[in-house]
Amino acid sequence: MSKPLTDHEKRKQISVRGIAGLGDVAEIKKSFNRHLHFTLVKDRNVATPRDYYFALAHTVRDLLVGRWIRTQQYYYEKDPKRIHYLSLEFYMGRTLQNTMINLGLQNACDEAIYQLGLDLEELEEIEEDAGLGNGGLGRLAACFLDSMASLGLAAYGYGIRYEFGIFNQKITKGWQVEEADDWLRYGNPWEKARPEYMLPVHFYGRVAHTPEGPKWVETQVVLAMPYDTPVPGYKNNTVNTMRLWSAKAPNDFNLQEFNVGDYIQAVLDRNLAENISRVLYPNDNFFEGKELRLKQEYFVVAATLQDIIRRFKSSKFGCRDPVRTSFETFHEKVAIQLNDTHPALAIPELMRILVDIERLDWEKAWEITTKTCAYTNHTVLPEALERWPVHMFEKLLPRHLQIIYEINQRHLDRVAAMYPGDNDRLCRMSLIEEGDPKRINMAHLCVVGSHAVNGVARIHSDIVKTTVFKDFCDIEPEKFQNKTNGITPRRWLLLCNPGLADIIAEKIGEDFLTDLFQLKKLLDFVNDEMFIRDVAKVKQENKLKFAAYLESEYKVKINPESIFDIQVKRIHEYKRQLLNCLHVITLYNRIRKEPNKKFVPRTVMIGGKAAPGYHMAKMIIKLFTSVGEVVNHDPVVGDQLKVIFLENYRVSLAQKVIPAADLSEQISTAGTEASGTGNMKFMLNGALTIGTMDGANVEMAEEAGEENLFIFGMRVEDVEAMDKKGYNAREYYERLPELKQVMDQISTGFFSPKEPELFKDVLKFRLSFIVCKIPPSFPQNPKEWTKKVIRNIAASGKFSSDRTIAEYAREIWGVEPSDVKIPPPNEPRE
């Protein structure tokens, strides 16, 4: 028998990773050694693996910079409309491998590193994740940046350079424990500080009424320092910019005349200003009205708008006109996309700049603002909607409060003219909610101040139009759109699952990586014995690799022949990890009841972080780990059922677990998950979905055929009907003996013998989140399973973020994606 291939030899055979040209390999080795030598001359005599990682990162970065400069030069000359994606979260994960892939250098780097006696995968594992996001919303922004660059759009991501990203999760005695994510500890080779573009941001103060109009005076100033990260498109030589702002105290901070004498304390107090960019708020789909968070939201918006306007004014205008002075054309050259309501202050801030500083009249300024801004809604959960207390605004942003009042007055005048005497409607539609305290409804501000409002999956966009924003939709139906989310196939197929990408490329060529709809061609091979075998083989290899990873990292042994049943996402009641937990206990009880019956072996894995203040979510983690303690040590069960909690779920772990999954759990209560994007990643990587008709699952079932997913549970209409008639949990409990047994086990301490009361409040919570039809069972014909897998992969083309971004470009931003390949730095420009 031939010797099994090493990982390196396997990787060498994967054509989609680029050709390792001899010249490239030699150049990369030379550059690598130069960087390594520089590091060692500076510091030490002996190199560590981290030194090797940094040498490689700097080598790859050098190859980016020429393209980066040339792209920005190209934009300056062509002066296209520029897209600005504003988000408080960019969940980027690791950068090295993605950069090599998008530059077509992965095999050349692999070969160079191999010739130097190192292993590329080991070096890749050293890189810290850039965890500047909580979950779906932040990861969507990252996929969008990749697609905007790959589609040749002149796009910028704007956000905050958090010193500490999403916390690292440790599981201690079954409980989640948070620790700070000091991701910048060893430095970040992918960012470039740009102190020359530092900008002031104002807070507090008061509004003075002057002959020239209102002036915001006596403010406190914080400086915004930009850090730029290159965003390479896929093999098109385009490199866009993600610009993240970091807060810096000005040098005279707290050293003004009234603070004479306490110099030391004044310097120490600089921290207060710089805390603005210290840490990401770790809430997913939950609003916590903290002043520091409002400061973060204004900080990113104020710095970004100054930057956009500076660029607009200094851009080439037609020919040799050095400076634009008129804002007439602003919305023809600038698009601003608001990723949820977090950057909503862009609307009053742009108004403040146009009216107070640029001296436009209100009507003109408002026209420009609405034509420039567009808003993406990400949730209909009431607890997630941002509603800031008016008194907080009064203190922190007094001028913006006045502007919001004025926007509201004009908005309500318009509504009143259309619906005379309909006071209820005015109350419902106001930007200001009466009450104690009075609050500003940021979603209403976004809808009124934008020319386009979109949901993120068809079912969600429909719910938005018929419920949360119904009154607004009645008045301006043309404003409301749908843009179903997508994922980048570069990271979520080529990078994380090269084996699958390769067998697909063998059958249909490589063009699917930039046109994912081409996966439809795989339907021709759904009965091809060789292809069926190859798909199953790739999945089995991925499972073996993930099982080995779990064993080396967490010392848990799992059966790679079992079904990998996986639910990874933030822990939340509406996502119903509890339902999954009840199902696991049900399976456990069935095995114990008939120990000699043949069960299909299963390994159930749940992973995800709970917000530190979300008690119920933390209890769900503790329940699941406690169930694991019992199930995994029961000799009757053996390896027919294993229960694993995946600690510290993050982008880099998703890239390992998703390619290994057989079954993807997407089981939110219908009408609660706006879209979901994990669902799409599993589909593209050859897992079958068990799920409810919620979010993008609806469209996945439509694309693949409902018979190729395991759909169960109530539809949105059923949930509404049940809410109307009233929900009686006890009735289900009495009627379903298996469910009754499970509930009794949890509440009487079967899984927490030392603290029998531990989980009683877990079952008190809104059970409407829980009960629905028992999930269906699965056919156990492996070949039929694999055919379904192929049909799913073939139907996943719609869920590329390239398609999503092309729709935003054409239908919201008014720009056309371009396949122009900017000439690389080594070729002369025209």
PDB file of C-alpha atoms in Angstrom, residues 552 754 810:
ATOM      1  CA  SER A 552      -5.356  17.406  20.898  1.00  0.00           C
ATOM      2  CA  LYS A 754     -25.343  17.945  43.999  1.00  0.00           C
ATOM      3  CA  ARG A 810     -27.486  48.271  -8.135  1.00  0.00           C
TER       4      ARG A 810
END
